[in-house]
Amino acid sequence: MSFDLAVLISGNGSNLQAIIDAIARNEIDASIKIVISDRMDAKGLERAQKANIATYFIEPAKYQSKEEFNDALSQILLKHQVSLTVLAGFMRILSDKFVAKHLGRLINIHPSLLPNYKGLNTHQRVIDAGESEHGASVHFVTPKLDDGPIILQSSIPVLKSDNSDQLKQKIHKIEHIIYPKAIELISKGKIELKNEHVYFDGVVMTEQNRYYKIN
Ligand code: GRF
């Protein structure tokens, strides 16, 4: 059975591009059925079109409430029968009902070493706190923001000379490795969410084995 993805974006879509490229290199045995954006001007939509992937612009202003927007989004995913929904810079908080419906089949990437630095503006906050390490995390989405069980993480050292933009670029580089890797593992059935825990080959993942070392 084919493993079909939906990728949800709001902006640049560099993570989407990394996934497109990993599929093209046959590193992931999956296909992107649809790329959905809540912004018409998202650069990621162009990236998808260039790769001949169907795109859909879901216009938030068309819906009376957050719930209606979420229901419409759910309908689109259902229609495309996707196996996994990948949030890649999608700047909207999904409703609890949406999350419950897609639990275990909905993942996100966050630019920090979760559970530290949930929310926005992580790079500057890491610098301001004088951290020596920063990173990115792929996690299953649960109702609480940036809080779901972690699938993979990787880190980089924070240099004294790093500014927020430089850190952002470095974090993007590791995101572009761990996000396709996590999708590959899920598509192979190696990783799954059960009873609020991430299992790898049937065994609960620990902090050690969810750390992805990048050389
Ligand atoms: C990434 O840093 C990701 O961690 C966060 O949003 C950003 C999206 O970047 N959730 P891009 O649109 O994939 O370039």
mmCIF file of C-alpha atoms and ligand atoms in Angstrom:
data_model
loop_
_atom_site.group_PDB
_atom_site.id
_atom_site.type_symbol
_atom_site.label_atom_id
_atom_site.label_comp_id
_atom_site.label_asym_id
_atom_site.label_seq_id
_atom_site.Cartn_x
_atom_site.Cartn_y
_atom_site.Cartn_z
ATOM 1 C CA MET A 1 0.000 0.000 0.000
ATOM 2 C CA SER A 2 1.361 3.406 -0.843
ATOM 3 C CA PHE A 3 2.198 5.775 1.976
ATOM 4 C CA ASP A 4 0.658 9.115 1.124
ATOM 5 C CA LEU A 5 1.510 12.364 2.808
ATOM 6 C CA ALA A 6 -0.147 15.739 3.139
ATOM 7 C CA VAL A 7 2.209 18.579 3.961
ATOM 8 C CA LEU A 8 0.790 21.713 5.592
ATOM 9 C CA ILE A 9 2.719 24.944 5.228
ATOM 10 C CA SER A 10 2.352 28.685 5.708
ATOM 11 C CA GLY A 11 5.617 29.998 4.333
ATOM 12 C CA ASN A 12 8.953 29.245 2.783
ATOM 13 C CA GLY A 13 8.606 25.471 2.765
ATOM 14 C CA SER A 14 12.289 24.567 3.038
ATOM 15 C CA ASN A 15 11.286 21.509 5.092
ATOM 16 C CA LEU A 16 8.753 20.606 2.419
ATOM 17 C CA GLN A 17 11.584 20.874 -0.119
ATOM 18 C CA ALA A 18 13.783 18.574 1.985
ATOM 19 C CA ILE A 19 10.971 15.996 2.025
ATOM 20 C CA ILE A 20 10.389 16.337 -1.734
ATOM 21 C CA ASP A 21 14.131 15.852 -2.313
ATOM 22 C CA ALA A 22 14.380 12.846 0.022
ATOM 23 C CA ILE A 23 11.490 11.170 -1.812
ATOM 24 C CA ALA A 24 13.164 11.935 -5.173
ATOM 25 C CA ARG A 25 16.366 10.290 -3.878
ATOM 26 C CA ASN A 26 14.266 7.249 -2.872
ATOM 27 C CA GLU A 27 15.168 7.694 0.780
ATOM 28 C CA ILE A 28 11.488 7.675 1.677
ATOM 29 C CA ASP A 29 9.065 5.273 0.052
ATOM 30 C CA ALA A 30 6.120 7.674 0.089
ATOM 31 C CA SER A 31 4.496 10.306 -2.037
ATOM 32 C CA ILE A 32 3.142 13.730 -1.247
ATOM 33 C CA LYS A 33 -0.504 13.665 -2.257
ATOM 34 C CA ILE A 34 -1.166 17.304 -1.476
ATOM 35 C CA VAL A 35 0.450 20.432 -0.098
ATOM 36 C CA ILE A 36 -1.982 22.665 1.762
ATOM 37 C CA SER A 37 -1.323 26.261 2.715
ATOM 38 C CA ASP A 38 -3.324 28.818 4.674
ATOM 39 C CA ARG A 39 -1.447 31.555 2.827
ATOM 40 C CA MET A 40 -1.785 32.089 -0.870
ATOM 41 C CA ASP A 41 1.666 33.658 -1.133
ATOM 42 C CA ALA A 42 3.523 30.813 0.610
ATOM 43 C CA LYS A 43 6.713 30.068 -1.317
ATOM 44 C CA GLY A 44 6.214 26.407 -0.474
ATOM 45 C CA LEU A 45 3.255 26.322 -2.876
ATOM 46 C CA GLU A 46 5.622 27.194 -5.732
ATOM 47 C CA ARG A 47 8.018 24.485 -4.590
ATOM 48 C CA ALA A 48 5.179 21.947 -4.677
ATOM 49 C CA GLN A 49 3.965 23.042 -8.091
ATOM 50 C CA LYS A 50 7.505 22.786 -9.449
ATOM 51 C CA ALA A 51 7.571 19.185 -8.223
ATOM 52 C CA ASN A 52 4.159 18.501 -9.834
ATOM 53 C CA ILE A 53 2.433 18.063 -6.493
ATOM 54 C CA ALA A 54 -1.205 19.089 -6.104
ATOM 55 C CA THR A 55 -1.687 22.192 -3.964
ATOM 56 C CA TYR A 56 -4.605 23.605 -2.053
ATOM 57 C CA PHE A 57 -5.039 27.060 -0.590
ATOM 58 C CA ILE A 58 -7.370 26.985 2.389
ATOM 59 C CA GLU A 59 -8.502 30.522 3.054
ATOM 60 C CA PRO A 60 -9.044 31.040 6.801
ATOM 61 C CA ALA A 61 -11.211 34.132 6.258
ATOM 62 C CA LYS A 62 -13.812 31.991 4.504
ATOM 63 C CA TYR A 63 -14.691 30.180 7.731
ATOM 64 C CA GLN A 64 -16.834 31.541 10.565
ATOM 65 C CA SER A 65 -14.886 29.816 13.324
ATOM 66 C CA LYS A 66 -11.700 27.953 14.092
ATOM 67 C CA GLU A 67 -13.755 24.744 14.297
ATOM 68 C CA GLU A 68 -15.192 25.209 10.797
ATOM 69 C CA PHE A 69 -11.715 25.857 9.435
ATOM 70 C CA ASN A 70 -10.429 22.721 11.146
ATOM 71 C CA ASP A 71 -13.369 20.656 9.866
ATOM 72 C CA ALA A 72 -12.713 21.833 6.315
ATOM 73 C CA LEU A 73 -9.049 20.919 6.676
ATOM 74 C CA SER A 74 -10.000 17.488 7.979
ATOM 75 C CA GLN A 75 -12.312 16.957 4.997
ATOM 76 C CA ILE A 76 -9.497 17.686 2.548
ATOM 77 C CA LEU A 77 -7.176 15.238 4.308
ATOM 78 C CA LEU A 78 -9.909 12.619 4.382
ATOM 79 C CA LYS A 79 -10.641 13.096 0.704
ATOM 80 C CA HIS A 80 -7.008 12.494 -0.148
ATOM 81 C CA GLN A 81 -6.811 9.509 2.217
ATOM 82 C CA VAL A 82 -3.391 10.456 3.494
ATOM 83 C CA SER A 83 -1.474 8.160 5.819
ATOM 84 C CA LEU A 84 0.409 10.977 7.536
ATOM 85 C CA THR A 85 -0.083 14.718 7.850
ATOM 86 C CA VAL A 86 3.144 16.646 8.142
ATOM 87 C CA LEU A 87 3.106 20.153 9.617
ATOM 88 C CA ALA A 88 6.025 22.035 8.121
ATOM 89 C CA GLY A 89 5.878 25.623 9.273
ATOM 90 C CA PHE A 90 2.065 25.674 9.410
ATOM 91 C CA MET A 91 1.352 28.710 11.558
ATOM 92 C CA ARG A 92 -2.065 27.783 12.902
ATOM 93 C CA ILE A 93 -2.987 26.062 16.113
ATOM 94 C CA LEU A 94 -5.177 23.091 15.285
ATOM 95 C CA SER A 95 -8.293 22.354 17.329
ATOM 96 C CA ASP A 96 -8.401 19.572 19.918
ATOM 97 C CA LYS A 97 -11.050 17.829 17.831
ATOM 98 C CA PHE A 98 -8.809 17.926 14.753
ATOM 99 C CA VAL A 99 -5.837 16.637 16.708
ATOM 100 C CA ALA A 100 -7.884 13.822 18.275
ATOM 101 C CA LYS A 101 -9.106 12.752 14.846
ATOM 102 C CA HIS A 102 -5.582 12.599 13.402
ATOM 103 C CA LEU A 103 -3.727 11.447 16.520
ATOM 104 C CA GLY A 104 -0.705 9.307 15.658
ATOM 105 C CA ARG A 105 -0.906 10.414 12.043
ATOM 106 C CA LEU A 106 0.002 14.046 12.595
ATOM 107 C CA ILE A 107 3.560 15.265 13.135
ATOM 108 C CA ASN A 108 5.312 18.585 13.544
ATOM 109 C CA ILE A 109 8.832 19.932 13.568
ATOM 110 C CA HIS A 110 9.810 22.550 16.097
ATOM 111 C CA PRO A 111 13.011 24.608 16.177
ATOM 112 C CA SER A 112 14.160 23.796 19.697
ATOM 113 C CA LEU A 113 15.202 20.950 21.913
ATOM 114 C CA LEU A 114 11.738 20.261 23.270
ATOM 115 C CA PRO A 115 10.463 20.391 25.967
ATOM 116 C CA ASN A 116 12.577 23.560 26.105
ATOM 117 C CA TYR A 117 11.564 26.659 24.175
ATOM 118 C CA LYS A 118 8.052 25.869 23.051
ATOM 119 C CA GLY A 119 6.350 28.589 21.013
ATOM 120 C CA LEU A 120 7.798 31.240 18.758
ATOM 121 C CA ASN A 121 11.086 33.096 18.405
ATOM 122 C CA THR A 122 13.123 30.194 19.745
ATOM 123 C CA HIS A 123 16.501 31.208 18.296
ATOM 124 C CA GLN A 124 16.627 34.624 19.975
ATOM 125 C CA ARG A 125 15.344 33.182 23.242
ATOM 126 C CA VAL A 126 18.104 30.553 23.185
ATOM 127 C CA ILE A 127 20.731 33.271 22.640
ATOM 128 C CA ASP A 128 19.244 35.516 25.340
ATOM 129 C CA ALA A 129 19.334 32.650 27.831
ATOM 130 C CA GLY A 130 23.022 32.025 27.070
ATOM 131 C CA GLU A 131 22.448 28.391 26.078
ATOM 132 C CA SER A 132 25.405 26.440 24.731
ATOM 133 C CA GLU A 133 23.196 24.059 22.757
ATOM 134 C CA HIS A 134 20.182 24.448 20.471
ATOM 135 C CA GLY A 135 18.315 22.016 18.274
ATOM 136 C CA ALA A 136 15.205 20.801 16.529
ATOM 137 C CA SER A 137 12.584 18.208 17.432
ATOM 138 C CA VAL A 138 10.103 16.146 15.442
ATOM 139 C CA HIS A 139 7.079 15.134 17.495
ATOM 140 C CA PHE A 140 3.608 13.702 17.262
ATOM 141 C CA VAL A 141 1.029 16.439 17.654
ATOM 142 C CA THR A 142 -1.194 16.388 20.738
ATOM 143 C CA PRO A 143 -3.640 19.089 21.860
ATOM 144 C CA LYS A 144 -1.055 20.962 23.948
ATOM 145 C CA LEU A 145 1.162 23.179 21.779
ATOM 146 C CA ASP A 146 4.650 21.780 21.001
ATOM 147 C CA ASP A 147 4.118 19.161 23.677
ATOM 148 C CA GLY A 148 3.565 15.828 21.928
ATOM 149 C CA PRO A 149 5.800 12.770 22.287
ATOM 150 C CA ILE A 150 9.166 13.317 20.640
ATOM 151 C CA ILE A 151 10.228 11.159 17.701
ATOM 152 C CA LEU A 152 13.669 12.530 16.806
ATOM 153 C CA GLN A 153 15.879 15.367 17.984
ATOM 154 C CA SER A 154 19.233 16.723 16.996
ATOM 155 C CA SER A 155 21.365 19.567 18.269
ATOM 156 C CA ILE A 156 24.107 22.013 17.401
ATOM 157 C CA PRO A 157 26.443 24.055 19.599
ATOM 158 C CA VAL A 158 25.561 27.720 20.029
ATOM 159 C CA LEU A 159 28.595 29.863 19.310
ATOM 160 C CA LYS A 160 29.192 33.184 21.045
ATOM 161 C CA SER A 161 29.222 34.812 17.594
ATOM 162 C CA ASP A 162 25.859 33.340 16.488
ATOM 163 C CA ASN A 163 23.014 35.740 15.915
ATOM 164 C CA SER A 164 19.402 34.662 15.576
ATOM 165 C CA ASP A 165 19.500 34.453 11.764
ATOM 166 C CA GLN A 166 22.657 32.366 11.757
ATOM 167 C CA LEU A 167 21.175 30.002 14.327
ATOM 168 C CA LYS A 168 17.986 29.749 12.303
ATOM 169 C CA GLN A 169 19.970 28.711 9.234
ATOM 170 C CA LYS A 170 21.942 26.113 11.172
ATOM 171 C CA ILE A 171 18.756 24.727 12.709
ATOM 172 C CA HIS A 172 17.140 24.521 9.290
ATOM 173 C CA LYS A 173 20.031 22.336 8.133
ATOM 174 C CA ILE A 174 19.402 19.793 10.870
ATOM 175 C CA GLU A 175 15.630 20.008 10.397
ATOM 176 C CA HIS A 176 16.129 19.055 6.752
ATOM 177 C CA ILE A 177 17.829 15.850 7.898
ATOM 178 C CA ILE A 178 15.678 14.763 10.836
ATOM 179 C CA TYR A 179 12.258 15.500 9.323
ATOM 180 C CA PRO A 180 12.682 13.244 6.259
ATOM 181 C CA LYS A 181 14.308 10.627 8.524
ATOM 182 C CA ALA A 182 11.328 10.631 10.900
ATOM 183 C CA ILE A 183 8.903 10.325 7.980
ATOM 184 C CA GLU A 184 10.927 7.438 6.578
ATOM 185 C CA LEU A 185 10.758 5.598 9.921
ATOM 186 C CA ILE A 186 7.013 6.168 10.278
ATOM 187 C CA SER A 187 6.336 5.115 6.677
ATOM 188 C CA LYS A 188 8.211 1.855 7.297
ATOM 189 C CA GLY A 189 6.061 1.217 10.366
ATOM 190 C CA LYS A 190 9.127 1.372 12.616
ATOM 191 C CA ILE A 191 7.820 4.274 14.650
ATOM 192 C CA GLU A 192 4.344 4.593 16.060
ATOM 193 C CA LEU A 193 2.443 6.400 18.770
ATOM 194 C CA LYS A 194 0.800 4.135 21.341
ATOM 195 C CA ASN A 195 -0.607 5.091 24.755
ATOM 196 C CA GLU A 196 0.999 8.528 24.531
ATOM 197 C CA HIS A 197 4.462 7.060 23.929
ATOM 198 C CA VAL A 198 6.623 6.743 20.844
ATOM 199 C CA TYR A 199 7.559 3.151 20.051
ATOM 200 C CA PHE A 200 10.485 2.142 17.868
ATOM 201 C CA ASP A 201 10.229 -1.458 16.641
ATOM 202 C CA GLY A 202 7.721 -2.108 19.401
ATOM 203 C CA VAL A 203 9.872 -0.698 22.217
ATOM 204 C CA VAL A 204 9.329 2.658 23.941
ATOM 205 C CA MET A 205 11.864 5.186 22.691
ATOM 206 C CA THR A 206 14.180 6.732 25.242
ATOM 207 C CA GLU A 207 15.827 10.131 25.276
ATOM 208 C CA GLN A 208 19.012 8.464 24.040
ATOM 209 C CA ASN A 209 17.595 6.672 21.044
ATOM 210 C CA ARG A 210 15.516 9.558 19.826
ATOM 211 C CA TYR A 211 18.692 11.642 19.554
ATOM 212 C CA TYR A 212 19.827 11.689 15.942
ATOM 213 C CA LYS A 213 23.527 12.272 15.597
ATOM 214 C CA ILE A 214 24.474 14.302 12.554
ATOM 215 C CA ASN A 215 28.128 14.164 11.540
HETATM 216 C C1 GRF B 1 10.873 25.574 10.770
HETATM 217 O O1 GRF B 1 11.887 26.157 11.492
HETATM 218 C C2 GRF B 1 10.043 24.649 11.647
HETATM 219 O O2 GRF B 1 10.774 24.122 12.709
HETATM 220 C C3 GRF B 1 8.977 25.567 12.167
HETATM 221 O O3 GRF B 1 8.699 26.443 11.115
HETATM 222 C C4 GRF B 1 9.845 26.582 10.284
HETATM 223 C C5 GRF B 1 9.398 26.320 8.878
HETATM 224 O O4 GRF B 1 10.400 26.613 7.946
HETATM 225 N N1 GRF B 1 7.834 24.810 12.613
HETATM 226 P P1 GRF B 1 10.187 26.228 6.411
HETATM 227 O O5 GRF B 1 8.902 26.931 5.954
HETATM 228 O O6 GRF B 1 10.089 24.751 6.306
HETATM 229 O O7 GRF B 1 11.388 26.796 5.702
#
